Amino acid sequence: MTNVTLKVEGMSCGHCVSAVEKAVTGAGANGSVDLAAGKVTVSYDEKKVSLDTIKQAIEEQGYDIA
Amino acid sequence: MTNVTLKVEGMSCGHCVSAVEKAVTGAGANGSVDLAAGKVTVSYDEKKVSLDTIKQAIEEQGYDIA
């Protein structure tokens, strides 16, 4: 598994945490959100999903990745 | 119908708007959220639902009413 921490802008509340986590899960990865820090740590299998796909799923929920 | 505007604290994003509107609708009223102003205008029939019930539904979603 590969672990990457992304800086995600625009997460403001618990609903945002859920939306981002669902996006990451939906892309076939696992995500852990640190709301206060504005960071999302994603854990994924590079053979199954690309980081770009995960990033895109987060962005599609309306959040920007710095 | 009775219209009341409540000052609701803690609404930070579009998900919060949805959560509050659903709470108001679930209580049997109609709600319109002004996110920037932190205000929720509720429209309800006093014969069918009390303002207290509507307020409680919003608070149950984790928001404070000032």
mmCIF file with all atom_site columns, C-alpha atoms in Angstrom:
data_model
loop_
_atom_site.group_PDB
_atom_site.id
_atom_site.type_symbol
_atom_site.label_atom_id
_atom_site.label_alt_id
_atom_site.label_comp_id
_atom_site.label_asym_id
_atom_site.label_entity_id
_atom_site.label_seq_id
_atom_site.pdbx_PDB_ins_code
_atom_site.Cartn_x
_atom_site.Cartn_y
_atom_site.Cartn_z
_atom_site.occupancy
_atom_site.B_iso_or_equiv
_atom_site.pdbx_formal_charge
_atom_site.auth_seq_id
_atom_site.auth_comp_id
_atom_site.auth_asym_id
_atom_site.auth_atom_id
_atom_site.pdbx_PDB_model_num
ATOM 1   C CA . MET A 1 1  ? 0.000   0.000  0.000  1.00 0.00 ? 1  MET A CA 1
ATOM 2   C CA . THR A 1 2  ? 1.106   3.527  -0.762 1.00 0.00 ? 2  THR A CA 1
ATOM 3   C CA . ASN A 1 3  ? 0.402   6.346  1.649  1.00 0.00 ? 3  ASN A CA 1
ATOM 4   C CA . VAL A 1 4  ? 0.203   9.952  0.526  1.00 0.00 ? 4  VAL A CA 1
ATOM 5   C CA . THR A 1 5  ? -0.926  12.998 2.463  1.00 0.00 ? 5  THR A CA 1
ATOM 6   C CA . LEU A 1 6  ? -2.762  15.592 0.410  1.00 0.00 ? 6  LEU A CA 1
ATOM 7   C CA . LYS A 1 7  ? -3.438  19.191 1.373  1.00 0.00 ? 7  LYS A CA 1
ATOM 8   C CA . VAL A 1 8  ? -7.127  19.676 0.655  1.00 0.00 ? 8  VAL A CA 1
ATOM 9   C CA . GLU A 1 9  ? -8.700  23.119 0.751  1.00 0.00 ? 9  GLU A CA 1
ATOM 10  C CA . GLY A 1 10 ? -12.295 23.917 1.544  1.00 0.00 ? 10 GLY A CA 1
ATOM 11  C CA . MET A 1 11 ? -13.098 21.268 4.125  1.00 0.00 ? 11 MET A CA 1
ATOM 12  C CA . SER A 1 12 ? -14.988 23.144 6.792  1.00 0.00 ? 12 SER A CA 1
ATOM 13  C CA . CYS A 1 13 ? -17.065 20.709 8.800  1.00 0.00 ? 13 CYS A CA 1
ATOM 14  C CA . GLY A 1 14 ? -17.850 17.121 9.597  1.00 0.00 ? 14 GLY A CA 1
ATOM 15  C CA . HIS A 1 15 ? -20.034 16.827 6.521  1.00 0.00 ? 15 HIS A CA 1
ATOM 16  C CA . CYS A 1 16 ? -17.039 17.746 4.407  1.00 0.00 ? 16 CYS A CA 1
ATOM 17  C CA . VAL A 1 17 ? -14.989 15.076 6.145  1.00 0.00 ? 17 VAL A CA 1
ATOM 18  C CA . SER A 1 18 ? -17.642 12.511 5.235  1.00 0.00 ? 18 SER A CA 1
ATOM 19  C CA . ALA A 1 19 ? -17.859 13.727 1.645  1.00 0.00 ? 19 ALA A CA 1
ATOM 20  C CA . VAL A 1 20 ? -14.100 13.521 1.149  1.00 0.00 ? 20 VAL A CA 1
ATOM 21  C CA . GLU A 1 21 ? -13.811 10.135 2.822  1.00 0.00 ? 21 GLU A CA 1
ATOM 22  C CA . LYS A 1 22 ? -16.620 8.781  0.665  1.00 0.00 ? 22 LYS A CA 1
ATOM 23  C CA . ALA A 1 23 ? -14.928 10.151 -2.446 1.00 0.00 ? 23 ALA A CA 1
ATOM 24  C CA . VAL A 1 24 ? -11.683 8.408  -1.539 1.00 0.00 ? 24 VAL A CA 1
ATOM 25  C CA . THR A 1 25 ? -13.445 5.171  -0.692 1.00 0.00 ? 25 THR A CA 1
ATOM 26  C CA . GLY A 1 26 ? -15.446 5.378  -3.899 1.00 0.00 ? 26 GLY A CA 1
ATOM 27  C CA . ALA A 1 27 ? -12.193 5.606  -5.836 1.00 0.00 ? 27 ALA A CA 1
ATOM 28  C CA . GLY A 1 28 ? -11.072 2.347  -4.267 1.00 0.00 ? 28 GLY A CA 1
ATOM 29  C CA . ALA A 1 29 ? -8.707  3.749  -1.656 1.00 0.00 ? 29 ALA A CA 1
ATOM 30  C CA . ASN A 1 30 ? -8.817  4.513  2.040  1.00 0.00 ? 30 ASN A CA 1
ATOM 31  C CA . GLY A 1 31 ? -8.759  8.052  3.384  1.00 0.00 ? 31 GLY A CA 1
ATOM 32  C CA . SER A 1 32 ? -8.248  9.655  6.752  1.00 0.00 ? 32 SER A CA 1
ATOM 33  C CA . VAL A 1 33 ? -9.126  13.318 7.113  1.00 0.00 ? 33 VAL A CA 1
ATOM 34  C CA . ASP A 1 34 ? -7.540  15.775 9.522  1.00 0.00 ? 34 ASP A CA 1
ATOM 35  C CA . LEU A 1 35 ? -10.075 18.577 9.360  1.00 0.00 ? 35 LEU A CA 1
ATOM 36  C CA . ALA A 1 36 ? -8.142  21.067 11.488 1.00 0.00 ? 36 ALA A CA 1
ATOM 37  C CA . ALA A 1 37 ? -5.003  20.607 9.414  1.00 0.00 ? 37 ALA A CA 1
ATOM 38  C CA . GLY A 1 38 ? -6.856  20.460 6.105  1.00 0.00 ? 38 GLY A CA 1
ATOM 39  C CA . LYS A 1 39 ? -5.102  17.237 5.249  1.00 0.00 ? 39 LYS A CA 1
ATOM 40  C CA . VAL A 1 40 ? -6.206  13.916 3.861  1.00 0.00 ? 40 VAL A CA 1
ATOM 41  C CA . THR A 1 41 ? -4.001  10.873 4.132  1.00 0.00 ? 41 THR A CA 1
ATOM 42  C CA . VAL A 1 42 ? -4.849  8.345  1.455  1.00 0.00 ? 42 VAL A CA 1
ATOM 43  C CA . SER A 1 43 ? -3.764  4.743  1.433  1.00 0.00 ? 43 SER A CA 1
ATOM 44  C CA . TYR A 1 44 ? -4.041  2.878  -1.842 1.00 0.00 ? 44 TYR A CA 1
ATOM 45  C CA . ASP A 1 45 ? -2.727  0.073  -3.983 1.00 0.00 ? 45 ASP A CA 1
ATOM 46  C CA . GLU A 1 46 ? -0.910  1.549  -6.971 1.00 0.00 ? 46 GLU A CA 1
ATOM 47  C CA . LYS A 1 47 ? -1.754  -1.535 -8.994 1.00 0.00 ? 47 LYS A CA 1
ATOM 48  C CA . LYS A 1 48 ? -5.461  -0.852 -8.567 1.00 0.00 ? 48 LYS A CA 1
ATOM 49  C CA . VAL A 1 49 ? -5.904  2.899  -8.498 1.00 0.00 ? 49 VAL A CA 1
ATOM 50  C CA . SER A 1 50 ? -3.824  5.929  -9.400 1.00 0.00 ? 50 SER A CA 1
ATOM 51  C CA . LEU A 1 51 ? -3.307  8.929  -7.188 1.00 0.00 ? 51 LEU A CA 1
ATOM 52  C CA . ASP A 1 52 ? -4.738  11.082 -9.968 1.00 0.00 ? 52 ASP A CA 1
ATOM 53  C CA . THR A 1 53 ? -8.003  9.155  -9.814 1.00 0.00 ? 53 THR A CA 1
ATOM 54  C CA . ILE A 1 54 ? -8.213  9.676  -6.068 1.00 0.00 ? 54 ILE A CA 1
ATOM 55  C CA . LYS A 1 55 ? -7.445  13.376 -6.400 1.00 0.00 ? 55 LYS A CA 1
ATOM 56  C CA . GLN A 1 56 ? -10.065 13.730 -9.092 1.00 0.00 ? 56 GLN A CA 1
ATOM 57  C CA . ALA A 1 57 ? -12.697 12.088 -6.884 1.00 0.00 ? 57 ALA A CA 1
ATOM 58  C CA . ILE A 1 58 ? -11.954 14.595 -4.126 1.00 0.00 ? 58 ILE A CA 1
ATOM 59  C CA . GLU A 1 59 ? -12.029 17.535 -6.524 1.00 0.00 ? 59 GLU A CA 1
ATOM 60  C CA . GLU A 1 60 ? -15.343 16.371 -7.938 1.00 0.00 ? 60 GLU A CA 1
ATOM 61  C CA . GLN A 1 61 ? -16.803 16.902 -4.474 1.00 0.00 ? 61 GLN A CA 1
ATOM 62  C CA . GLY A 1 62 ? -15.846 20.558 -4.714 1.00 0.00 ? 62 GLY A CA 1
ATOM 63  C CA . TYR A 1 63 ? -12.547 20.650 -2.866 1.00 0.00 ? 63 TYR A CA 1
ATOM 64  C CA . ASP A 1 64 ? -9.238  21.935 -4.158 1.00 0.00 ? 64 ASP A CA 1
ATOM 65  C CA . ILE A 1 65 ? -6.012  20.036 -3.703 1.00 0.00 ? 65 ILE A CA 1
ATOM 66  C CA . ALA A 1 66 ? -3.063  22.326 -3.091 1.00 0.00 ? 66 ALA A CA 1
ATOM 67  C CA . MET B 1 1  ? -48.236 30.236 7.501  1.00 0.00 ? 1  MET B CA 1
ATOM 68  C CA . THR B 1 2  ? -45.881 31.771 10.013 1.00 0.00 ? 2  THR B CA 1
ATOM 69  C CA . ASN B 1 3  ? -42.441 32.958 8.982  1.00 0.00 ? 3  ASN B CA 1
ATOM 70  C CA . VAL B 1 4  ? -39.590 33.243 11.447 1.00 0.00 ? 4  VAL B CA 1
ATOM 71  C CA . THR B 1 5  ? -35.927 33.917 10.788 1.00 0.00 ? 5  THR B CA 1
ATOM 72  C CA . LEU B 1 6  ? -33.540 32.124 13.121 1.00 0.00 ? 6  LEU B CA 1
ATOM 73  C CA . LYS B 1 7  ? -29.884 32.906 13.663 1.00 0.00 ? 7  LYS B CA 1
ATOM 74  C CA . VAL B 1 8  ? -28.159 29.547 13.390 1.00 0.00 ? 8  VAL B CA 1
ATOM 75  C CA . GLU B 1 9  ? -24.514 29.142 14.340 1.00 0.00 ? 9  GLU B CA 1
ATOM 76  C CA . GLY B 1 10 ? -22.089 26.620 12.943 1.00 0.00 ? 10 GLY B CA 1
ATOM 77  C CA . MET B 1 11 ? -23.279 26.359 9.361  1.00 0.00 ? 11 MET B CA 1
ATOM 78  C CA . SER B 1 12 ? -20.086 26.394 7.345  1.00 0.00 ? 12 SER B CA 1
ATOM 79  C CA . CYS B 1 13 ? -20.726 24.820 3.961  1.00 0.00 ? 13 CYS B CA 1
ATOM 80  C CA . GLY B 1 14 ? -23.237 23.552 1.478  1.00 0.00 ? 14 GLY B CA 1
ATOM 81  C CA . HIS B 1 15 ? -23.523 20.257 3.313  1.00 0.00 ? 15 HIS B CA 1
ATOM 82  C CA . CYS B 1 16 ? -24.600 22.167 6.398  1.00 0.00 ? 16 CYS B CA 1
ATOM 83  C CA . VAL B 1 17 ? -27.232 23.981 4.366  1.00 0.00 ? 17 VAL B CA 1
ATOM 84  C CA . SER B 1 18 ? -28.610 20.619 3.229  1.00 0.00 ? 18 SER B CA 1
ATOM 85  C CA . ALA B 1 19 ? -28.538 19.203 6.748  1.00 0.00 ? 19 ALA B CA 1
ATOM 86  C CA . VAL B 1 20 ? -30.426 22.160 8.197  1.00 0.00 ? 20 VAL B CA 1
ATOM 87  C CA . GLU B 1 21 ? -32.968 22.250 5.388  1.00 0.00 ? 21 GLU B CA 1
ATOM 88  C CA . LYS B 1 22 ? -33.593 18.529 5.793  1.00 0.00 ? 22 LYS B CA 1
ATOM 89  C CA . ALA B 1 23 ? -34.051 18.989 9.541  1.00 0.00 ? 23 ALA B CA 1
ATOM 90  C CA . VAL B 1 24 ? -36.623 21.722 8.980  1.00 0.00 ? 24 VAL B CA 1
ATOM 91  C CA . THR B 1 25 ? -38.429 19.720 6.312  1.00 0.00 ? 25 THR B CA 1
ATOM 92  C CA . GLY B 1 26 ? -38.377 16.658 8.549  1.00 0.00 ? 26 GLY B CA 1
ATOM 93  C CA . ALA B 1 27 ? -40.099 18.667 11.257 1.00 0.00 ? 27 ALA B CA 1
ATOM 94  C CA . GLY B 1 28 ? -42.901 19.457 8.834  1.00 0.00 ? 28 GLY B CA 1
ATOM 95  C CA . ALA B 1 29 ? -41.908 23.006 7.925  1.00 0.00 ? 29 ALA B CA 1
ATOM 96  C CA . ASN B 1 30 ? -40.090 24.723 5.088  1.00 0.00 ? 30 ASN B CA 1
ATOM 97  C CA . GLY B 1 31 ? -36.691 26.288 5.515  1.00 0.00 ? 31 GLY B CA 1
ATOM 98  C CA . SER B 1 32 ? -34.516 28.606 3.499  1.00 0.00 ? 32 SER B CA 1
ATOM 99  C CA . VAL B 1 33 ? -30.885 28.978 4.535  1.00 0.00 ? 33 VAL B CA 1
ATOM 100 C CA . ASP B 1 34 ? -28.715 32.036 4.030  1.00 0.00 ? 34 ASP B CA 1
ATOM 101 C CA . LEU B 1 35 ? -25.297 30.528 4.643  1.00 0.00 ? 35 LEU B CA 1
ATOM 102 C CA . ALA B 1 36 ? -23.325 33.775 4.478  1.00 0.00 ? 36 ALA B CA 1
ATOM 103 C CA . ALA B 1 37 ? -25.635 35.443 6.984  1.00 0.00 ? 37 ALA B CA 1
ATOM 104 C CA . GLY B 1 38 ? -25.966 32.365 9.198  1.00 0.00 ? 38 GLY B CA 1
ATOM 105 C CA . LYS B 1 39 ? -29.727 32.659 9.025  1.00 0.00 ? 39 LYS B CA 1
ATOM 106 C CA . VAL B 1 40 ? -32.543 30.233 8.432  1.00 0.00 ? 40 VAL B CA 1
ATOM 107 C CA . THR B 1 41 ? -35.989 31.444 7.525  1.00 0.00 ? 41 THR B CA 1
ATOM 108 C CA . VAL B 1 42 ? -38.605 28.883 8.448  1.00 0.00 ? 42 VAL B CA 1
ATOM 109 C CA . SER B 1 43 ? -42.156 28.858 7.227  1.00 0.00 ? 43 SER B CA 1
ATOM 110 C CA . TYR B 1 44 ? -44.630 26.712 9.103  1.00 0.00 ? 44 TYR B CA 1
ATOM 111 C CA . ASP B 1 45 ? -48.226 26.163 10.097 1.00 0.00 ? 45 ASP B CA 1
ATOM 112 C CA . GLU B 1 46 ? -48.589 26.810 13.816 1.00 0.00 ? 46 GLU B CA 1
ATOM 113 C CA . LYS B 1 47 ? -51.497 24.388 13.939 1.00 0.00 ? 47 LYS B CA 1
ATOM 114 C CA . LYS B 1 48 ? -49.262 21.561 12.780 1.00 0.00 ? 48 LYS B CA 1
ATOM 115 C CA . VAL B 1 49 ? -45.834 22.187 14.224 1.00 0.00 ? 49 VAL B CA 1
ATOM 116 C CA . SER B 1 50 ? -44.344 24.379 16.922 1.00 0.00 ? 50 SER B CA 1
ATOM 117 C CA . LEU B 1 51 ? -41.319 26.585 16.489 1.00 0.00 ? 51 LEU B CA 1
ATOM 118 C CA . ASP B 1 52 ? -39.699 24.700 19.361 1.00 0.00 ? 52 ASP B CA 1
ATOM 119 C CA . THR B 1 53 ? -39.948 21.448 17.421 1.00 0.00 ? 53 THR B CA 1
ATOM 120 C CA . ILE B 1 54 ? -38.303 23.052 14.407 1.00 0.00 ? 54 ILE B CA 1
ATOM 121 C CA . LYS B 1 55 ? -35.537 24.539 16.538 1.00 0.00 ? 55 LYS B CA 1
ATOM 122 C CA . GLN B 1 56 ? -34.951 21.193 18.200 1.00 0.00 ? 56 GLN B CA 1
ATOM 123 C CA . ALA B 1 57 ? -34.614 19.472 14.817 1.00 0.00 ? 57 ALA B CA 1
ATOM 124 C CA . ILE B 1 58 ? -31.943 21.979 13.785 1.00 0.00 ? 58 ILE B CA 1
ATOM 125 C CA . GLU B 1 59 ? -30.103 21.639 17.087 1.00 0.00 ? 59 GLU B CA 1
ATOM 126 C CA . GLU B 1 60 ? -30.151 17.866 16.785 1.00 0.00 ? 60 GLU B CA 1
ATOM 127 C CA . GLN B 1 61 ? -28.059 18.265 13.653 1.00 0.00 ? 61 GLN B CA 1
ATOM 128 C CA . GLY B 1 62 ? -25.392 19.942 15.742 1.00 0.00 ? 62 GLY B CA 1
ATOM 129 C CA . TYR B 1 63 ? -26.128 23.616 15.195 1.00 0.00 ? 63 TYR B CA 1
ATOM 130 C CA . ASP B 1 64 ? -26.767 26.225 17.836 1.00 0.00 ? 64 ASP B CA 1
ATOM 131 C CA . ILE B 1 65 ? -29.591 28.694 17.589 1.00 0.00 ? 65 ILE B CA 1
ATOM 132 C CA . ALA B 1 66 ? -28.642 32.102 18.940 1.00 0.00 ? 66 ALA B CA 1
#
